[in-house]
Amino acid sequence: MALLETHGLTAFYGDFQALFGVDLTLEEGETVAVIGANGAGKSTLLRSISGLLRNAPGQIRYENAGIGALSAPDVVRLGIAMVPEGRKLFPSLSVEENLLIGKYGRSGSGAWTLDAIYDLFPVLKERRSSPGTALSGGQQQMVAIGRALMSNPRVLLCDEISLGLAPVVVKDIYAAFPRIRANGASIVIIEQDIGQALKVADRFYCMMEGRVTLSGKPGAVSREEIHAAYFGAH
Ligand code: ATP
């Protein structure tokens, strides 16, 4: 049984249909990447799983229970946390206060404490009293990841964490992922950087126009297949 699964997932913004029957599975311990061009539906998929968009209950299953109709706070409480696109820190709060906000999500304990986050990203300890928005883009992304981890998630959903960051910073951030996995989180990442996605993922899904056009293990598909699934065959 998969830890998390979408089954024929559909999603709408008013009358506009953004997802057309998306099937995705995340096994315990896996890192799965979702790639695709702008507007393919990647963020809509994560917003659906995280409860920001409501769906039919049975279209999203977590630990074999239908969660598609739950609210975002209920989804966090079950152990699914999101690192949103654009980081979305609270500008008037310090780094430490931003991190502590993540703690209020989940009932129950786990490996992720404030000290564990500072151990994962030592620069955040140095900047703990600074307003979140005074940090560099990479440091802000570390705060957004740390805030999500403070809820001790079993599933971490990451929306475009490398967007706008220098390659060396992206490398630093992804260097934290083995430890995040070791502490018991399975991970879904959205990436526009295909190379980066395929480097960290055990499996990937490629989306186009609200549908999955290709899925598999990074080593098992050719660049041509990925290119066709990403841009469409012209
Ligand atoms: P991006 O990389 O730009 O975030 P994406 O693959 O994440 O792209 P989505 O943001 O999921 O794509 O968008 C999927 C489709 O839904 C697009 O056609 C987009 O225009 C539309 N869409 C997204 N958000 C809304 C919204 N709030 N209201 C109406 N349509 C929306």
Coordinates of C-alpha atoms and ligand atoms in Angstrom, one line a residue:
M1 CA 0.0 0.0 0.0
A2 CA 1.4 3.4 -1.0
L3 CA 1.8 6.0 1.8
L4 CA 0.1 8.7 -0.4
E5 CA -1.9 8.2 -3.6
T6 CA -3.9 10.2 -6.0
H7 CA -6.5 8.4 -8.1
G8 CA -8.0 10.0 -11.2
L9 CA -7.5 13.4 -9.5
T10 CA -9.4 16.3 -11.0
A11 CA -9.2 19.9 -9.9
F12 CA -11.0 23.1 -10.8
Y13 CA -10.7 26.9 -10.5
G14 CA -14.3 27.8 -10.9
D15 CA -15.2 26.4 -14.3
F16 CA -11.6 26.0 -15.4
Q17 CA -10.4 22.5 -15.1
A18 CA -6.7 22.3 -14.2
L19 CA -6.2 18.6 -13.6
F20 CA -7.7 15.7 -15.6
G21 CA -7.4 12.4 -13.8
V22 CA -3.9 12.5 -12.3
D23 CA -2.6 9.2 -10.8
L24 CA 0.4 9.4 -8.6
T25 CA 1.8 7.3 -5.8
L26 CA 4.4 8.0 -3.1
E27 CA 5.8 5.0 -1.3
E28 CA 7.2 5.2 2.3
G29 CA 10.8 6.5 2.1
E30 CA 10.6 7.7 -1.5
T31 CA 11.5 11.0 -3.1
V32 CA 9.2 11.6 -6.1
A33 CA 9.7 14.6 -8.5
V34 CA 7.0 16.2 -10.5
I35 CA 8.3 18.1 -13.6
G36 CA 6.5 20.1 -16.3
A37 CA 6.4 23.5 -18.0
N38 CA 4.6 26.5 -16.6
G39 CA 0.9 25.9 -16.2
A40 CA 1.2 22.1 -16.5
G41 CA -0.7 21.7 -13.2
K42 CA 2.1 20.9 -10.8
S43 CA 1.3 23.5 -8.1
T44 CA -2.4 22.6 -8.5
L45 CA -1.5 19.0 -7.7
L46 CA 0.3 20.0 -4.5
R47 CA -2.4 22.4 -3.5
S48 CA -4.9 19.6 -3.9
I49 CA -2.9 17.2 -1.7
S50 CA -2.2 19.8 1.0
G51 CA -5.9 20.8 1.3
L52 CA -5.6 24.3 -0.1
L53 CA -7.9 23.1 -2.9
R54 CA -10.7 20.8 -2.0
N55 CA -11.3 17.6 -4.1
A56 CA -13.5 14.5 -4.0
P57 CA -12.5 12.6 -0.8
G58 CA -11.5 9.4 -2.5
Q59 CA -9.3 11.0 -5.1
I60 CA -6.5 11.5 -2.6
R61 CA -5.6 8.7 -0.2
Y62 CA -3.1 8.9 2.7
E63 CA -2.4 5.8 4.8
N64 CA -5.4 4.3 3.0
A65 CA -7.9 6.9 4.1
G66 CA -9.6 9.4 1.7
I67 CA -8.3 12.9 2.5
G68 CA -9.3 14.9 -0.6
A69 CA -12.0 16.9 1.1
L70 CA -10.0 17.8 4.3
S71 CA -8.9 21.4 5.1
A72 CA -5.3 22.4 5.0
P73 CA -4.9 22.4 8.9
D74 CA -6.4 18.9 9.1
V75 CA -4.0 17.7 6.4
V76 CA -1.0 19.1 8.3
R77 CA -2.2 17.4 11.4
L78 CA -2.2 14.1 9.6
G79 CA 1.5 14.6 8.8
I80 CA 1.6 16.2 5.4
A81 CA 3.5 19.5 5.3
M82 CA 4.1 21.9 2.4
V83 CA 6.9 24.2 1.5
P84 CA 5.0 26.7 -0.7
E85 CA 6.2 28.3 -3.8
G86 CA 7.7 31.7 -3.0
R87 CA 8.5 30.6 0.6
K88 CA 5.7 32.8 2.1
L89 CA 7.5 33.8 5.3
F90 CA 5.8 36.1 7.8
P91 CA 7.7 39.4 7.2
S92 CA 7.2 40.9 10.6
L93 CA 8.4 37.8 12.4
S94 CA 12.0 36.7 13.1
V95 CA 13.6 33.5 11.7
E96 CA 12.9 31.7 15.0
E97 CA 9.3 32.8 15.2
N98 CA 8.7 31.7 11.6
L99 CA 10.1 28.3 12.5
L100 CA 8.1 28.0 15.6
I101 CA 4.9 28.6 13.7
G102 CA 5.4 25.2 12.0
K103 CA 5.2 23.5 15.4
Y104 CA 1.5 24.4 15.8
G105 CA 0.5 22.1 13.0
R106 CA 0.9 18.6 14.2
S107 CA 0.0 17.0 17.4
G108 CA 2.6 14.4 18.5
S109 CA 6.3 14.5 18.6
G110 CA 9.2 13.6 16.4
A111 CA 12.9 14.2 15.6
W112 CA 12.4 17.8 14.4
T113 CA 13.0 20.4 17.1
L114 CA 14.3 24.0 16.8
D115 CA 17.8 22.7 17.6
A116 CA 17.6 20.0 14.9
I117 CA 16.6 22.6 12.3
Y118 CA 19.6 24.8 13.4
D119 CA 21.8 21.7 13.1
L120 CA 20.5 21.1 9.6
F121 CA 20.9 24.7 8.5
P122 CA 23.5 26.3 10.9
V123 CA 23.2 29.7 9.2
L124 CA 19.6 30.0 10.5
K125 CA 20.9 29.9 14.1
E126 CA 23.2 32.8 13.4
R127 CA 20.3 34.7 11.9
R128 CA 17.7 33.5 14.4
S129 CA 16.6 37.0 15.5
S130 CA 16.6 38.7 12.1
P131 CA 13.3 39.3 10.3
G132 CA 12.8 36.5 7.8
T133 CA 12.7 38.9 5.0
A134 CA 16.2 40.3 5.8
L135 CA 17.7 36.9 4.7
S136 CA 19.0 35.9 1.3
G137 CA 16.7 33.9 -1.0
G138 CA 18.4 30.7 -0.1
Q139 CA 18.2 31.4 3.6
Q140 CA 14.5 32.2 3.3
Q141 CA 14.0 28.9 1.5
M142 CA 15.8 27.1 4.4
V143 CA 13.4 28.8 6.8
A144 CA 10.4 27.7 4.7
I145 CA 11.7 24.1 4.7
G146 CA 12.5 24.2 8.5
R147 CA 9.0 25.6 9.2
A148 CA 7.5 22.7 7.4
L149 CA 9.7 20.2 9.2
M150 CA 8.8 21.6 12.6
S151 CA 5.4 19.8 12.2
N152 CA 7.4 16.5 11.9
P153 CA 5.8 15.5 8.7
R154 CA 5.7 12.0 7.2
V155 CA 5.2 13.6 3.8
L156 CA 7.0 16.8 2.7
L157 CA 5.6 18.6 -0.3
C158 CA 8.1 21.1 -1.9
D159 CA 7.0 23.6 -4.5
E160 CA 9.9 24.9 -6.7
I161 CA 12.4 25.3 -4.0
S162 CA 15.3 26.1 -6.4
L163 CA 13.4 28.9 -8.2
G164 CA 15.5 32.0 -8.5
L165 CA 18.4 30.6 -6.4
A166 CA 22.0 30.3 -7.5
P167 CA 23.1 26.7 -8.4
V168 CA 25.5 26.6 -5.4
V169 CA 22.7 27.5 -3.0
V170 CA 20.4 24.9 -4.6
K171 CA 23.1 22.3 -4.0
D172 CA 23.3 23.3 -0.3
I173 CA 19.6 23.0 0.1
Y174 CA 19.3 19.6 -1.6
A175 CA 22.3 18.4 0.6
A176 CA 19.8 18.5 3.5
F177 CA 17.5 16.0 1.9
P178 CA 19.1 12.8 2.9
R179 CA 18.8 13.8 6.6
I180 CA 15.2 14.8 6.0
R181 CA 14.5 11.4 4.6
A182 CA 16.5 9.7 7.4
N183 CA 14.2 11.4 9.9
G184 CA 11.2 9.6 8.4
A185 CA 9.8 12.0 5.7
S186 CA 8.8 10.8 2.2
I187 CA 9.1 13.7 -0.3
V188 CA 7.4 15.1 -3.3
I189 CA 9.2 17.9 -5.1
I190 CA 8.1 20.1 -7.9
E191 CA 11.0 21.3 -10.1
Q192 CA 11.3 23.1 -13.3
D193 CA 15.0 22.3 -13.4
I194 CA 14.7 18.8 -14.9
G195 CA 18.4 17.9 -14.2
Q196 CA 18.0 18.7 -10.5
A197 CA 14.7 16.8 -10.2
L198 CA 16.1 13.7 -11.8
K199 CA 19.2 13.8 -9.6
V200 CA 17.3 13.7 -6.3
A201 CA 14.3 11.6 -7.2
D202 CA 13.7 7.9 -7.0
R203 CA 10.9 8.3 -9.5
F204 CA 9.4 11.2 -11.5
Y205 CA 6.2 12.2 -13.1
C206 CA 6.1 14.6 -16.0
M207 CA 2.9 16.7 -16.5
M208 CA 1.5 18.7 -19.4
E209 CA -1.8 20.5 -19.5
G210 CA -3.2 18.8 -16.4
R211 CA -2.3 15.3 -17.2
V212 CA 0.7 12.9 -16.5
T213 CA 2.4 12.4 -19.8
L214 CA 5.3 10.2 -18.5
S215 CA 6.5 8.6 -15.3
G216 CA 9.3 6.3 -14.3
K217 CA 12.7 6.0 -12.8
P218 CA 15.2 8.7 -13.9
G219 CA 17.7 6.2 -15.4
A220 CA 15.1 4.2 -17.3
V221 CA 13.9 6.9 -19.7
S222 CA 15.7 8.7 -22.5
R223 CA 16.1 12.5 -22.8
E224 CA 14.0 12.4 -26.0
E225 CA 11.1 10.7 -24.1
I226 CA 11.3 13.3 -21.4
H227 CA 11.5 16.1 -23.9
A228 CA 8.4 14.9 -25.7
A229 CA 6.5 14.5 -22.4
Y230 CA 7.5 17.9 -21.2
F231 CA 6.9 20.0 -24.3
G232 CA 4.5 17.7 -26.3
A233 CA 5.4 16.0 -29.6
H234 CA 5.6 18.6 -32.3
Ligands
ATP1 P1 3.9 27.0 -12.5 O1 5.2 26.4 -12.7 O2 3.7 28.3 -13.3 O3 3.5 27.2 -11.1 P2 2.2 24.8 -12.6 O4 2.6 23.6 -13.4 O5 2.4 24.7 -11.2 O6 2.9 26.0 -13.2 P3 -0.5 25.5 -12.0 O7 -0.1 26.7 -11.2 O8 -0.9 24.3 -11.3 O9 0.7 25.1 -13.0 O10 -1.6 25.9 -13.1 C1 -2.3 25.0 -13.8 C2 -3.4 25.7 -14.6 O11 -4.3 26.3 -13.7 C3 -2.8 26.8 -15.4 O12 -3.5 26.9 -16.7 C4 -3.1 28.1 -14.6 O13 -3.3 29.2 -15.4 C5 -4.4 27.7 -13.9 N1 -4.5 28.3 -12.6 C6 -3.6 28.2 -11.6 N2 -4.1 28.9 -10.5 C7 -5.3 29.4 -10.8 C8 -6.2 30.2 -10.1 N3 -6.0 30.6 -8.8 N4 -7.3 30.6 -10.8 C9 -7.5 30.2 -12.1 N5 -6.7 29.4 -12.8 C10 -5.6 29.1 -12.2

